[in-house]
């Protein structure tokens, strides 16, 4: 278990070492409850789960939201690995560190979604069910990634491959991404917390490293090869996939034209479900937390017993 921290409202902060990295995390709920591991993406932080953690706790889960590798207060990893396979290994190691059992569940948004797909494929025996938000399965996403409109939305990915990224990514840039990705949502507080996580050059380089490892296999660490392969493998547990109908990062029109999610379901295990959430963008769990939380909790509860 992590070494405890201060309790703020119903969410506690702490640290734990897993996969050789010291992770900062937020948690809620009883230590003896089933583990619910919640993984954030970019440009975000563990605070993105502030609405979901208490709800999971009320449902009896030990809900834990780590700051992902390289995002302060989590350490910059010594192995310098930011490939998705490393995120998968982190999720499995965090499951172990928090004493998770086969009744654990996994929730991932954005980069956390990639890690979730990989973790339930690589170690299905550790997870009962899983939820992903805002990033569909790799095969589904890649079929639409190179459409013109999506390439325009994805400009930042190509910028991040260049040395210009470190100079470009500041508070105004991050605020612009949130504004484009979730139109109408006031992300002022969220952006401030993101910039706290990326305040040091090493932390910013880590966040950019996730994107640089996407297109540069020379940045991959061999010991994560099996986990990396699992990211694009069929998931080993049923998944609930949720996507904002107005997502400005990964447009729903690209992979679910006319609201038809059948193409997504084709890449998910039997028994899975996919749903577009109307009136929400990329950060749908923050824009309409009551609705999204209910979808998640209902999905998790349905498999119990």
Tab-separated table of C-alpha atoms in Angstrom:
chain	number	residue	atom	x	y	z
A	1	UNK	CA	0.000	0.000	0.000
A	2	UNK	CA	1.072	3.571	-0.440
A	3	UNK	CA	2.468	5.662	2.327
A	4	UNK	CA	-0.489	7.787	3.298
A	5	UNK	CA	-0.909	11.501	2.756
A	6	UNK	CA	-3.325	14.170	3.885
A	7	UNK	CA	-7.065	13.701	3.435
A	8	UNK	CA	-8.823	16.490	1.535
A	9	UNK	CA	-12.609	16.220	1.403
A	10	UNK	CA	-13.094	12.493	0.730
A	11	UNK	CA	-9.994	12.067	-1.423
A	12	UNK	CA	-6.614	11.225	0.059
A	13	UNK	CA	-3.161	11.719	-1.453
A	14	UNK	CA	-0.200	9.388	-1.147
A	15	UNK	CA	2.799	7.808	-2.839
A	16	UNK	CA	3.657	4.253	-3.808
A	17	UNK	CA	6.510	2.615	-5.741
A	18	UNK	CA	5.548	0.379	-8.658
A	19	UNK	CA	7.573	-0.799	-11.667
A	20	UNK	CA	10.553	1.081	-10.254
A	21	UNK	CA	8.739	4.448	-10.340
A	22	UNK	CA	7.491	6.449	-7.360
A	23	UNK	CA	3.898	7.348	-8.151
A	24	UNK	CA	1.896	10.104	-6.566
A	25	UNK	CA	-1.783	9.227	-6.421
A	26	UNK	CA	-5.223	10.231	-5.213
A	27	UNK	CA	-7.510	7.668	-3.611
A	28	UNK	CA	-10.905	7.263	-2.024
A	29	UNK	CA	-12.837	4.413	-0.495
A	30	UNK	CA	-11.962	1.471	1.744
A	31	UNK	CA	-8.562	-0.183	1.421
A	32	UNK	CA	-10.273	-3.565	1.496
A	33	UNK	CA	-12.614	-2.843	-1.397
A	34	UNK	CA	-12.035	-4.048	-4.957
A	35	UNK	CA	-9.390	-1.933	-6.654
A	36	UNK	CA	-10.635	0.593	-9.219
A	37	UNK	CA	-7.588	1.999	-10.998
A	38	UNK	CA	-8.238	5.228	-12.942
A	39	UNK	CA	-5.656	6.389	-15.496
A	40	UNK	CA	-5.495	9.905	-16.974
A	41	UNK	CA	-4.179	11.208	-20.280
A	42	UNK	CA	-2.740	14.393	-21.809
A	43	UNK	CA	-2.846	17.260	-21.041
A	44	UNK	CA	-4.383	16.257	-17.738
A	45	UNK	CA	-3.723	14.967	-14.247
A	46	UNK	CA	-5.120	12.562	-11.675
A	47	UNK	CA	-7.527	15.334	-10.630
A	48	UNK	CA	-9.515	14.559	-13.768
A	49	UNK	CA	-11.140	11.759	-11.720
A	50	UNK	CA	-12.263	14.039	-8.871
A	51	UNK	CA	-15.938	13.423	-9.641
A	52	UNK	CA	-15.601	9.679	-10.201
A	53	UNK	CA	-13.378	8.704	-7.253
A	54	UNK	CA	-15.976	9.491	-4.526
A	55	UNK	CA	-18.690	7.730	-6.534
A	56	UNK	CA	-16.551	4.621	-6.852
A	57	UNK	CA	-15.803	4.838	-3.129
A	58	UNK	CA	-19.521	5.023	-2.312
A	59	UNK	CA	-19.976	1.865	-4.377
A	60	UNK	CA	-17.405	0.102	-2.185
A	61	UNK	CA	-14.338	0.343	-4.414
A	62	UNK	CA	-10.840	1.309	-3.351
A	63	UNK	CA	-10.525	3.942	-6.067
A	64	UNK	CA	-6.990	5.012	-7.001
A	65	UNK	CA	-5.928	7.610	-9.570
A	66	UNK	CA	-2.160	7.765	-10.107
A	67	UNK	CA	-0.364	10.636	-11.758
A	68	UNK	CA	1.051	8.909	-14.833
A	69	UNK	CA	4.793	8.351	-15.227
A	70	UNK	CA	6.622	11.641	-15.575
A	71	UNK	CA	3.695	13.792	-14.403
A	72	UNK	CA	4.650	15.405	-11.083
A	73	UNK	CA	4.362	14.460	-8.282
A	74	UNK	CA	5.086	11.088	-9.925
A	75	UNK	CA	8.783	10.701	-10.700
A	76	UNK	CA	10.405	10.923	-14.101
A	77	UNK	CA	11.272	7.243	-14.731
A	78	UNK	CA	14.913	6.226	-14.747
A	79	UNK	CA	14.350	3.927	-17.719
A	80	UNK	CA	13.252	6.862	-19.902
A	81	UNK	CA	10.480	4.710	-21.368
A	82	UNK	CA	7.257	6.358	-22.545
A	83	UNK	CA	6.008	3.783	-25.025
A	84	UNK	CA	2.487	2.571	-24.328
A	85	UNK	CA	3.866	-0.777	-23.197
A	86	UNK	CA	5.506	0.972	-20.253
A	87	UNK	CA	2.115	2.407	-19.264
A	88	UNK	CA	0.668	-1.109	-19.419
A	89	UNK	CA	3.460	-2.383	-17.175
A	90	UNK	CA	2.757	0.478	-14.760
A	91	UNK	CA	-0.939	-0.432	-14.558
A	92	UNK	CA	-0.131	-4.064	-13.805
A	93	UNK	CA	2.498	-3.071	-11.226
A	94	UNK	CA	0.075	-0.645	-9.552
A	95	UNK	CA	-2.493	-3.449	-9.376
A	96	UNK	CA	0.118	-5.463	-7.499
A	97	UNK	CA	1.227	-2.575	-5.271
A	98	UNK	CA	-2.315	-1.859	-4.109
A	99	UNK	CA	-3.119	-5.513	-3.482
A	100	UNK	CA	-5.627	-5.780	-6.302
A	101	UNK	CA	-7.389	-9.057	-6.970
A	102	UNK	CA	-9.227	-10.571	-9.894
A	103	UNK	CA	-12.178	-8.329	-8.988
A	104	UNK	CA	-10.236	-5.150	-9.868
A	105	UNK	CA	-11.552	-2.793	-12.540
A	106	UNK	CA	-9.726	-0.366	-14.783
A	107	UNK	CA	-10.858	3.021	-16.135
A	108	UNK	CA	-8.734	4.945	-18.639
A	109	UNK	CA	-9.094	8.233	-20.503
A	110	UNK	CA	-6.967	9.291	-23.498
A	111	UNK	CA	-3.466	7.831	-22.895
A	112	UNK	CA	-5.016	6.016	-19.964
A	113	UNK	CA	-7.359	4.350	-22.455
A	114	UNK	CA	-4.394	3.009	-24.444
A	115	UNK	CA	-2.917	1.657	-21.205
A	116	UNK	CA	-6.258	0.069	-20.331
A	117	UNK	CA	-6.578	-1.761	-23.650
A	118	UNK	CA	-3.076	-3.116	-23.205
A	119	UNK	CA	-3.468	-4.077	-19.546
A	120	UNK	CA	-6.662	-6.085	-20.031
A	121	UNK	CA	-5.070	-7.875	-23.011
A	122	UNK	CA	-1.715	-8.485	-21.303
A	123	UNK	CA	-3.020	-9.524	-17.875
A	124	UNK	CA	-6.766	-10.263	-18.175
A	125	UNK	CA	-6.761	-12.315	-14.986
A	126	UNK	CA	-6.170	-9.136	-12.969
A	127	UNK	CA	-9.262	-7.252	-14.161
A	128	UNK	CA	-12.971	-8.036	-14.004
A	129	UNK	CA	-14.134	-5.253	-16.300
A	130	UNK	CA	-12.807	-2.075	-17.866
A	131	UNK	CA	-13.921	1.306	-19.179
A	132	UNK	CA	-12.197	3.474	-21.771
A	133	UNK	CA	-13.002	7.045	-22.726
A	134	UNK	CA	-12.144	9.278	-25.701
A	135	UNK	CA	-9.718	6.943	-27.522
A	136	UNK	CA	-11.209	3.892	-29.283
A	137	UNK	CA	-9.280	0.654	-29.883
A	138	UNK	CA	-6.135	1.116	-31.935
A	139	UNK	CA	-7.470	-0.669	-35.025
A	140	UNK	CA	-10.627	1.422	-35.026
A	141	UNK	CA	-8.745	4.687	-34.527
A	142	UNK	CA	-6.109	4.061	-37.183
A	143	UNK	CA	-8.745	3.387	-39.829
A	144	UNK	CA	-9.798	7.036	-39.569
A	145	UNK	CA	-6.667	8.797	-38.321
A	146	UNK	CA	-5.441	9.790	-41.773
A	147	UNK	CA	-8.651	11.420	-42.895
A	148	UNK	CA	-8.049	15.083	-43.691
A	149	UNK	CA	-10.271	16.551	-40.971
A	150	UNK	CA	-8.729	14.299	-38.330
A	151	UNK	CA	-5.206	15.156	-39.424
A	152	UNK	CA	-6.032	18.823	-38.831
A	153	UNK	CA	-7.262	18.016	-35.324
A	154	UNK	CA	-4.087	16.009	-34.698
A	155	UNK	CA	-1.628	18.794	-35.571
A	156	UNK	CA	-0.221	18.736	-32.038
A	157	UNK	CA	0.977	15.136	-32.423
A	158	UNK	CA	3.192	16.146	-35.335
A	159	UNK	CA	4.372	19.288	-33.546
A	160	UNK	CA	5.418	17.138	-30.602
A	161	UNK	CA	7.816	15.183	-32.823
A	162	UNK	CA	9.924	18.338	-33.260
A	163	UNK	CA	12.297	20.280	-30.980
A	164	UNK	CA	9.833	23.184	-31.200
A	165	UNK	CA	7.403	21.425	-28.876
A	166	UNK	CA	9.193	22.329	-25.648
A	167	UNK	CA	8.973	26.015	-26.529
A	168	UNK	CA	5.364	25.815	-27.719
A	169	UNK	CA	3.740	23.920	-24.867
A	170	UNK	CA	2.892	26.472	-22.189
A	171	UNK	CA	-0.257	27.334	-20.282
A	172	UNK	CA	-1.824	29.168	-23.203
A	173	UNK	CA	-1.176	26.245	-25.547
A	174	UNK	CA	-2.659	23.723	-23.115
A	175	UNK	CA	-5.671	25.980	-22.516
A	176	UNK	CA	-6.165	26.140	-26.285
A	177	UNK	CA	-6.213	22.353	-26.548
A	178	UNK	CA	-8.835	22.070	-23.813
A	179	UNK	CA	-10.901	24.807	-25.481
A	180	UNK	CA	-10.785	23.057	-28.855
A	181	UNK	CA	-11.287	19.574	-27.483
A	182	UNK	CA	-14.158	20.353	-25.070
A	183	UNK	CA	-15.897	23.478	-26.411
A	184	UNK	CA	-17.779	25.421	-23.755
A	185	UNK	CA	-16.117	23.740	-20.763
A	186	UNK	CA	-14.269	26.047	-18.343
A	187	UNK	CA	-10.922	24.307	-17.915
A	188	UNK	CA	-9.163	27.095	-15.993
A	189	UNK	CA	-8.528	25.010	-12.877
A	190	UNK	CA	-7.692	21.881	-14.838
A	191	UNK	CA	-5.108	23.688	-16.942
A	192	UNK	CA	-3.489	25.159	-13.830
A	193	UNK	CA	-3.085	21.696	-12.336
A	194	UNK	CA	-1.729	20.305	-15.603
A	195	UNK	CA	0.904	23.019	-15.703
A	196	UNK	CA	1.868	22.222	-12.105
A	197	UNK	CA	2.457	18.614	-13.202
A	198	UNK	CA	4.587	19.767	-16.175
A	199	UNK	CA	6.317	22.730	-14.530
A	200	UNK	CA	9.815	21.252	-14.718
A	201	UNK	CA	11.488	20.682	-18.100
A	202	UNK	CA	11.956	16.991	-17.313
A	203	UNK	CA	8.226	16.554	-16.672
A	204	UNK	CA	7.279	18.314	-19.900
A	205	UNK	CA	9.785	16.195	-21.820
A	206	UNK	CA	8.194	13.111	-20.277
A	207	UNK	CA	4.688	14.091	-21.408
A	208	UNK	CA	5.979	14.779	-24.914
A	209	UNK	CA	7.846	11.488	-24.778
A	210	UNK	CA	4.570	9.566	-24.909
A	211	UNK	CA	3.928	11.046	-28.363
A	212	UNK	CA	7.509	10.736	-29.569
A	213	UNK	CA	7.547	7.033	-28.741
A	214	UNK	CA	4.423	6.580	-30.925
A	215	UNK	CA	6.384	7.090	-34.141
A	216	UNK	CA	9.936	6.226	-33.110
A	217	UNK	CA	10.533	2.576	-32.198
A	218	UNK	CA	14.127	3.424	-31.286
A	219	UNK	CA	12.677	5.011	-28.149
A	220	UNK	CA	11.123	1.690	-27.090
A	221	UNK	CA	12.625	-0.313	-24.229
A	222	UNK	CA	12.889	-4.017	-25.009
A	223	UNK	CA	11.626	-5.215	-21.645
A	224	UNK	CA	8.193	-3.763	-22.451
A	225	UNK	CA	7.914	-5.564	-25.796
A	226	UNK	CA	5.186	-7.973	-24.669
A	227	UNK	CA	3.160	-5.173	-23.121
A	228	UNK	CA	3.609	-3.076	-26.245
A	229	UNK	CA	2.276	-5.868	-28.426
A	230	UNK	CA	-0.734	-6.213	-26.123
A	231	UNK	CA	-1.840	-2.626	-26.823
A	232	UNK	CA	-3.105	-3.605	-30.277
A	233	UNK	CA	-4.213	-7.123	-29.277
A	234	UNK	CA	-7.851	-8.023	-28.568
A	235	UNK	CA	-8.812	-7.026	-25.048
A	236	UNK	CA	-9.286	-9.907	-22.644
A	237	UNK	CA	-12.281	-8.504	-20.774
A	238	UNK	CA	-15.551	-6.797	-21.755
A	239	UNK	CA	-15.183	-3.043	-22.141
A	240	UNK	CA	-17.457	-0.045	-21.977
A	241	UNK	CA	-16.312	2.590	-24.456
A	242	UNK	CA	-17.559	6.181	-24.084
A	243	UNK	CA	-16.867	9.052	-26.479
A	244	UNK	CA	-18.033	12.652	-26.504
A	245	UNK	CA	-20.233	13.365	-29.512
A	246	UNK	CA	-18.589	16.801	-29.863
A	247	UNK	CA	-15.000	15.709	-29.216
A	248	UNK	CA	-12.637	18.185	-30.874
A	249	UNK	CA	-9.558	15.995	-30.411
A	250	UNK	CA	-10.709	12.764	-32.024
A	251	UNK	CA	-13.857	13.524	-33.945
A	252	UNK	CA	-16.676	11.038	-33.511
A	253	UNK	CA	-17.555	11.542	-37.179
A	254	UNK	CA	-14.302	9.833	-38.147
A	255	UNK	CA	-14.954	6.436	-36.547
A	256	UNK	CA	-18.674	6.552	-35.683
A	257	UNK	CA	-20.316	8.329	-38.631
A	258	UNK	CA	-23.904	9.220	-37.955
A	259	UNK	CA	-23.511	7.979	-34.395
A	260	UNK	CA	-23.038	4.371	-35.544
A	261	UNK	CA	-20.604	2.746	-33.098
A	262	UNK	CA	-20.625	-0.663	-34.773
A	263	UNK	CA	-17.098	-0.146	-36.139
A	264	UNK	CA	-15.827	0.386	-32.587
A	265	UNK	CA	-17.690	-2.639	-31.244
A	266	UNK	CA	-16.125	-4.763	-33.967
A	267	UNK	CA	-12.765	-4.259	-32.255
A	268	UNK	CA	-13.997	-4.921	-28.694
A	269	UNK	CA	-14.562	-8.281	-26.982
A	270	UNK	CA	-18.004	-9.919	-26.949
A	271	UNK	CA	-20.267	-8.398	-24.339
A	272	UNK	CA	-18.728	-4.932	-24.721
A	273	UNK	CA	-20.672	-1.721	-25.206
A	274	UNK	CA	-19.896	1.568	-26.967
A	275	UNK	CA	-21.808	4.803	-26.597
A	276	UNK	CA	-21.563	8.401	-27.764
A	277	UNK	CA	-22.402	10.891	-25.012
A	278	UNK	CA	-24.259	13.868	-26.517
A	279	UNK	CA	-23.287	17.406	-25.605
A	280	UNK	CA	-19.764	16.482	-24.516
A	281	UNK	CA	-16.275	16.783	-25.910
A	282	UNK	CA	-12.983	15.069	-25.159
A	283	UNK	CA	-13.195	15.486	-21.377
A	284	UNK	CA	-16.717	14.103	-21.171
A	285	UNK	CA	-16.291	12.831	-17.603
A	286	UNK	CA	-15.715	16.430	-16.474
A	287	UNK	CA	-18.325	18.047	-18.697
A	288	UNK	CA	-21.241	15.824	-17.671
A	289	UNK	CA	-19.915	13.957	-14.629
A	290	UNK	CA	-23.249	12.776	-13.241
A	291	UNK	CA	-24.239	11.122	-16.523
A	292	UNK	CA	-20.826	9.653	-17.297
A	293	UNK	CA	-20.321	8.409	-13.735
A	294	UNK	CA	-23.683	6.659	-13.866
A	295	UNK	CA	-22.805	4.953	-17.146
A	296	UNK	CA	-19.515	3.750	-15.663
A	297	UNK	CA	-20.961	2.574	-12.345
A	298	UNK	CA	-23.886	0.821	-13.976
A	299	UNK	CA	-21.495	-0.998	-16.291
A	300	UNK	CA	-19.270	-2.088	-13.420
A	301	UNK	CA	-22.200	-3.160	-11.246
A	302	UNK	CA	-23.779	-5.225	-14.007
A	303	UNK	CA	-20.977	-7.758	-13.914
A	304	UNK	CA	-20.947	-8.216	-10.151
A	305	UNK	CA	-22.290	-11.226	-8.373
